[in-house]
PDB file of C-alpha atoms in Angstrom:
ATOM      1  CA  UNK A   1     104.568 143.925  58.614  1.00 51.00           C
ATOM      2  CA  UNK A   2     101.666 142.092  59.634  1.00 53.00           C
ATOM      3  CA  UNK A   3     101.529 140.625  62.933  1.00 57.00           C
ATOM      4  CA  UNK A   4      99.919 137.014  62.953  1.00 55.00           C
ATOM      5  CA  UNK A   5      97.121 136.676  65.164  1.00 54.00           C
ATOM      6  CA  UNK A   6      96.381 133.344  67.243  1.00 54.00           C
ATOM      7  CA  UNK A   7      93.425 132.139  67.092  1.00 54.00           C
ATOM      8  CA  UNK A   8      91.733 133.053  70.272  1.00 63.00           C
ATOM      9  CA  UNK A   9      91.117 129.390  73.070  1.00 79.00           C
ATOM     10  CA  UNK A  10      87.591 129.491  72.326  1.00 83.00           C
ATOM     11  CA  UNK A  11      87.115 126.732  75.340  1.00 87.00           C
ATOM     12  CA  UNK A  12      88.160 129.787  77.815  1.00 90.00           C
ATOM     13  CA  UNK A  13      84.551 131.259  76.792  1.00 91.00           C
ATOM     14  CA  UNK A  14      83.334 128.616  77.912  1.00 90.00           C
ATOM     15  CA  UNK A  15      84.684 127.698  81.563  1.00 91.00           C
ATOM     16  CA  UNK A  16      83.725 131.575  82.032  1.00 92.00           C
ATOM     17  CA  UNK A  17      80.727 131.256  80.976  1.00 94.00           C
ATOM     18  CA  UNK A  18      80.338 127.982  83.063  1.00 94.00           C
ATOM     19  CA  UNK A  19      81.722 128.994  86.208  1.00 93.00           C
ATOM     20  CA  UNK A  20      78.963 131.397  87.380  1.00 95.00           C
ATOM     21  CA  UNK A  21      76.448 128.808  86.291  1.00 95.00           C
ATOM     22  CA  UNK A  22      77.800 126.589  88.617  1.00 92.00           C
ATOM     23  CA  UNK A  23      78.889 128.509  91.843  1.00 93.00           C
ATOM     24  CA  UNK A  24      74.713 129.295  91.576  1.00 95.00           C
ATOM     25  CA  UNK A  25      73.702 125.636  91.145  1.00 92.00           C
ATOM     26  CA  UNK A  26      72.555 125.539  87.159  1.00 94.00           C
ATOM     27  CA  UNK A  27      74.819 122.474  86.659  1.00 93.00           C
ATOM     28  CA  UNK A  28      72.322 120.904  84.095  1.00 94.00           C
ATOM     29  CA  UNK A  29      72.966 124.185  82.006  1.00 96.00           C
ATOM     30  CA  UNK A  30      76.927 124.106  82.934  1.00 95.00           C
ATOM     31  CA  UNK A  31      77.303 121.274  81.745  1.00 96.00           C
ATOM     32  CA  UNK A  32      75.899 121.618  78.552  1.00 95.00           C
ATOM     33  CA  UNK A  33      78.253 124.656  77.866  1.00 95.00           C
ATOM     34  CA  UNK A  34      81.453 122.723  78.835  1.00 95.00           C
ATOM     35  CA  UNK A  35      80.357 119.518  77.315  1.00 94.00           C
ATOM     36  CA  UNK A  36      80.507 121.810  74.149  1.00 93.00           C
ATOM     37  CA  UNK A  37      83.633 123.003  75.383  1.00 92.00           C
ATOM     38  CA  UNK A  38      84.850 119.383  75.646  1.00 91.00           C
ATOM     39  CA  UNK A  39      83.762 118.868  72.059  1.00 91.00           C
ATOM     40  CA  UNK A  40      86.898 121.680  71.018  1.00 88.00           C
ATOM     41  CA  UNK A  41      89.886 120.606  69.882  1.00 84.00           C
ATOM     42  CA  UNK A  42      92.211 122.390  71.541  1.00 82.00           C
ATOM     43  CA  UNK A  43      90.181 122.454  75.418  1.00 88.00           C
ATOM     44  CA  UNK A  44      91.806 122.288  78.295  1.00 90.00           C
ATOM     45  CA  UNK A  45      92.062 119.949  80.986  1.00 94.00           C
ATOM     46  CA  UNK A  46      90.139 122.290  83.169  1.00 93.00           C
ATOM     47  CA  UNK A  47      86.991 121.690  81.085  1.00 94.00           C
ATOM     48  CA  UNK A  48      86.995 117.498  81.508  1.00 95.00           C
ATOM     49  CA  UNK A  49      87.261 118.529  85.316  1.00 95.00           C
ATOM     50  CA  UNK A  50      84.998 120.706  85.648  1.00 94.00           C
ATOM     51  CA  UNK A  51      82.579 118.282  83.664  1.00 96.00           C
ATOM     52  CA  UNK A  52      83.711 116.169  86.584  1.00 97.00           C
ATOM     53  CA  UNK A  53      82.601 118.267  89.110  1.00 95.00           C
ATOM     54  CA  UNK A  54      79.465 119.451  87.809  1.00 94.00           C
ATOM     55  CA  UNK A  55      78.411 115.768  87.018  1.00 95.00           C
ATOM     56  CA  UNK A  56      79.430 115.032  90.793  1.00 96.00           C
ATOM     57  CA  UNK A  57      77.234 117.397  92.319  1.00 93.00           C
ATOM     58  CA  UNK A  58      74.120 116.071  89.925  1.00 95.00           C
ATOM     59  CA  UNK A  59      74.817 112.397  91.121  1.00 96.00           C
ATOM     60  CA  UNK A  60      76.156 111.386  88.096  1.00 97.00           C
ATOM     61  CA  UNK A  61      79.436 109.962  89.577  1.00 97.00           C
ATOM     62  CA  UNK A  62      80.593 107.614  86.388  1.00 98.00           C
ATOM     63  CA  UNK A  63      80.229 110.082  84.358  1.00 97.00           C
ATOM     64  CA  UNK A  64      81.886 112.269  87.000  1.00 98.00           C
ATOM     65  CA  UNK A  65      84.811 109.424  87.077  1.00 98.00           C
ATOM     66  CA  UNK A  66      84.833 109.244  83.742  1.00 97.00           C
ATOM     67  CA  UNK A  67      86.103 112.950  83.025  1.00 97.00           C
ATOM     68  CA  UNK A  68      88.235 112.907  85.666  1.00 97.00           C
ATOM     69  CA  UNK A  69      90.260 110.226  84.175  1.00 97.00           C
ATOM     70  CA  UNK A  70      90.430 112.633  81.634  1.00 96.00           C
ATOM     71  CA  UNK A  71      91.613 115.511  83.478  1.00 96.00           C
ATOM     72  CA  UNK A  72      94.324 113.311  85.099  1.00 96.00           C
ATOM     73  CA  UNK A  73      95.768 111.666  81.817  1.00 96.00           C
ATOM     74  CA  UNK A  74      95.699 115.316  80.282  1.00 93.00           C
ATOM     75  CA  UNK A  75      98.031 116.680  83.149  1.00 92.00           C
ATOM     76  CA  UNK A  76      95.525 118.026  85.731  1.00 90.00           C
ATOM     77  CA  UNK A  77      97.378 116.378  89.062  1.00 90.00           C
ATOM     78  CA  UNK A  78      96.549 116.131  91.566  1.00 95.00           C
ATOM     79  CA  UNK A  79      93.596 117.796  91.958  1.00 95.00           C
ATOM     80  CA  UNK A  80      91.666 115.203  89.209  1.00 97.00           C
ATOM     81  CA  UNK A  81      92.828 112.528  91.739  1.00 97.00           C
ATOM     82  CA  UNK A  82      90.931 114.271  94.889  1.00 97.00           C
ATOM     83  CA  UNK A  83      87.907 114.406  91.990  1.00 97.00           C
ATOM     84  CA  UNK A  84      88.797 110.921  91.288  1.00 98.00           C
ATOM     85  CA  UNK A  85      88.761 109.798  95.157  1.00 98.00           C
ATOM     86  CA  UNK A  86      85.508 111.417  96.117  1.00 97.00           C
ATOM     87  CA  UNK A  87      83.377 109.603  93.078  1.00 98.00           C
ATOM     88  CA  UNK A  88      84.861 106.503  94.125  1.00 98.00           C
ATOM     89  CA  UNK A  89      84.386 106.995  97.547  1.00 97.00           C
ATOM     90  CA  UNK A  90      80.274 107.705  96.944  1.00 97.00           C
ATOM     91  CA  UNK A  91      80.163 104.544  94.533  1.00 97.00           C
ATOM     92  CA  UNK A  92      81.553 102.645  97.904  1.00 96.00           C
ATOM     93  CA  UNK A  93      84.567 101.936  96.878  1.00 97.00           C
ATOM     94  CA  UNK A  94      86.854 103.079 100.014  1.00 96.00           C
ATOM     95  CA  UNK A  95      89.758 101.347  98.931  1.00 94.00           C
ATOM     96  CA  UNK A  96      90.296 102.711  95.706  1.00 97.00           C
ATOM     97  CA  UNK A  97      89.337 106.089  96.583  1.00 98.00           C
ATOM     98  CA  UNK A  98      92.477 105.753  98.991  1.00 98.00           C
ATOM     99  CA  UNK A  99      94.592 105.012  96.390  1.00 97.00           C
ATOM    100  CA  UNK A 100      93.942 108.389  94.808  1.00 98.00           C
ATOM    101  CA  UNK A 101      93.845 110.184  97.926  1.00 98.00           C
ATOM    102  CA  UNK A 102      97.428 108.956  98.832  1.00 98.00           C
ATOM    103  CA  UNK A 103      98.715 110.128  95.130  1.00 97.00           C
ATOM    104  CA  UNK A 104      97.114 113.452  95.971  1.00 97.00           C
ATOM    105  CA  UNK A 105      98.420 113.861  99.097  1.00 98.00           C
ATOM    106  CA  UNK A 106     101.968 113.560  98.080  1.00 97.00           C
ATOM    107  CA  UNK A 107     101.163 117.593  96.583  1.00 96.00           C
ATOM    108  CA  UNK A 108     101.381 120.104  99.158  1.00 96.00           C
ATOM    109  CA  UNK A 109      98.691 122.020  97.196  1.00 95.00           C
ATOM    110  CA  UNK A 110      96.086 119.001  97.746  1.00 97.00           C
ATOM    111  CA  UNK A 111      97.922 117.195 100.731  1.00 98.00           C
ATOM    112  CA  UNK A 112      95.537 118.443 103.656  1.00 98.00           C
ATOM    113  CA  UNK A 113      92.470 117.740 101.503  1.00 98.00           C
ATOM    114  CA  UNK A 114      93.507 114.012 100.676  1.00 98.00           C
ATOM    115  CA  UNK A 115      94.737 113.355 103.650  1.00 98.00           C
ATOM    116  CA  UNK A 116      91.166 114.799 105.561  1.00 98.00           C
ATOM    117  CA  UNK A 117      89.753 112.312 103.237  1.00 98.00           C
ATOM    118  CA  UNK A 118      91.820 109.541 103.901  1.00 98.00           C
ATOM    119  CA  UNK A 119      91.152 109.965 107.640  1.00 98.00           C
ATOM    120  CA  UNK A 120      87.204 109.900 106.704  1.00 98.00           C
ATOM    121  CA  UNK A 121      87.952 106.401 105.489  1.00 98.00           C
ATOM    122  CA  UNK A 122      89.773 105.255 107.879  1.00 98.00           C
ATOM    123  CA  UNK A 123      86.883 106.492 110.333  1.00 97.00           C
ATOM    124  CA  UNK A 124      84.220 104.885 107.881  1.00 95.00           C
ATOM    125  CA  UNK A 125      86.527 101.463 108.044  1.00 95.00           C
ATOM    126  CA  UNK A 126      86.147 101.561 112.137  1.00 97.00           C
ATOM    127  CA  UNK A 127      90.349 101.849 111.975  1.00 98.00           C
ATOM    128  CA  UNK A 128      89.946 104.955 114.126  1.00 98.00           C
ATOM    129  CA  UNK A 129      94.076 105.050 115.252  1.00 98.00           C
ATOM    130  CA  UNK A 130      94.822 105.292 111.568  1.00 98.00           C
ATOM    131  CA  UNK A 131      92.176 108.062 111.254  1.00 98.00           C
ATOM    132  CA  UNK A 132      93.597 109.922 113.993  1.00 98.00           C
ATOM    133  CA  UNK A 133      97.096 109.894 111.925  1.00 98.00           C
ATOM    134  CA  UNK A 134      95.449 111.028 109.082  1.00 98.00           C
ATOM    135  CA  UNK A 135      93.623 113.795 110.730  1.00 98.00           C
ATOM    136  CA  UNK A 136      96.962 114.840 112.367  1.00 97.00           C
ATOM    137  CA  UNK A 137      98.732 115.241 109.119  1.00 98.00           C
ATOM    138  CA  UNK A 138      96.558 116.525 107.592  1.00 98.00           C
ATOM    139  CA  UNK A 139      96.429 119.650 110.187  1.00 96.00           C
ATOM    140  CA  UNK A 140     100.097 119.636 109.842  1.00 96.00           C
ATOM    141  CA  UNK A 141     100.110 120.132 105.849  1.00 97.00           C
ATOM    142  CA  UNK A 142      97.898 123.172 106.431  1.00 97.00           C
ATOM    143  CA  UNK A 143      97.423 124.720 109.986  1.00 93.00           C
ATOM    144  CA  UNK A 144      94.789 126.931 108.864  1.00 93.00           C
ATOM    145  CA  UNK A 145      92.454 123.869 107.379  1.00 95.00           C
ATOM    146  CA  UNK A 146      89.627 123.078 110.867  1.00 95.00           C
ATOM    147  CA  UNK A 147      88.428 120.106 109.262  1.00 96.00           C
ATOM    148  CA  UNK A 148      90.925 117.449 110.066  1.00 97.00           C
ATOM    149  CA  UNK A 149      91.072 118.899 113.458  1.00 96.00           C
ATOM    150  CA  UNK A 150      87.642 119.045 114.660  1.00 97.00           C
ATOM    151  CA  UNK A 151      87.652 115.257 113.065  1.00 98.00           C
ATOM    152  CA  UNK A 152      90.607 114.704 115.283  1.00 98.00           C
ATOM    153  CA  UNK A 153      88.879 115.484 118.524  1.00 97.00           C
ATOM    154  CA  UNK A 154      85.652 113.233 117.516  1.00 97.00           C
ATOM    155  CA  UNK A 155      87.670 110.532 116.549  1.00 98.00           C
ATOM    156  CA  UNK A 156      89.861 111.193 120.066  1.00 98.00           C
ATOM    157  CA  UNK A 157      86.247 111.051 121.807  1.00 98.00           C
ATOM    158  CA  UNK A 158      85.377 107.827 120.369  1.00 97.00           C
ATOM    159  CA  UNK A 159      88.969 106.206 121.385  1.00 98.00           C
ATOM    160  CA  UNK A 160      88.526 107.367 125.193  1.00 98.00           C
ATOM    161  CA  UNK A 161      91.126 109.706 124.922  1.00 98.00           C
ATOM    162  CA  UNK A 162      89.331 112.901 126.245  1.00 97.00           C
ATOM    163  CA  UNK A 163      92.010 114.881 127.424  1.00 96.00           C
ATOM    164  CA  UNK A 164      94.126 114.571 123.666  1.00 96.00           C
ATOM    165  CA  UNK A 165      90.408 115.782 122.245  1.00 97.00           C
ATOM    166  CA  UNK A 166      90.076 119.191 124.607  1.00 96.00           C
ATOM    167  CA  UNK A 167      93.821 119.693 123.421  1.00 93.00           C
ATOM    168  CA  UNK A 168      92.910 119.356 119.583  1.00 92.00           C
ATOM    169  CA  UNK A 169      89.491 121.494 120.112  1.00 95.00           C
ATOM    170  CA  UNK A 170      90.687 123.751 122.255  1.00 94.00           C
ATOM    171  CA  UNK A 171      93.260 124.999 119.354  1.00 86.00           C
ATOM    172  CA  UNK A 172      90.164 124.985 116.665  1.00 90.00           C
ATOM    173  CA  UNK A 173      88.428 127.377 119.271  1.00 92.00           C
ATOM    174  CA  UNK A 174      91.445 129.453 120.199  1.00 89.00           C
ATOM    175  CA  UNK A 175      91.731 130.175 116.016  1.00 84.00           C
ATOM    176  CA  UNK A 176      88.327 130.785 115.566  1.00 80.00           C
ATOM    177  CA  UNK A 177      88.391 133.666 118.147  1.00 77.00           C
TER     178      UNK A 177
END
């Protein structure tokens, strides 16, 4: 009896090759490799996700948004929603970015980052009370994620609520020790 050998998923070698290129900042070369992988018939949505990330790093926001959309359509959600939100935010579309962040906030894996990003949008729109609420929710979703606590402290200072700001920032300092 002979065993049937499955054809290897070639896109995996492309992803493995592109990963250190991305980490070392060689985004253009990584994108060339990833685009080759994207032409393979059985490629993973992670290929599209990484194409989106590389394009975003290179400032090619429209291309990044398209690739993130492909990753989302192929099932890589909610991470692709975060990336779509980032693209739209950079394109000056905070309301639409907020839509994707709200979708991503429903998933425990991405909730803290999505809620933090929603808080950042609220700050830009000068809705500080709503920003504070998003930062609190982000902190609750992941108590080890310090960025929303720091941002909350800043927003509370802007709101003139200094005692609350001290409490929020004191937690950050205590956790850093």
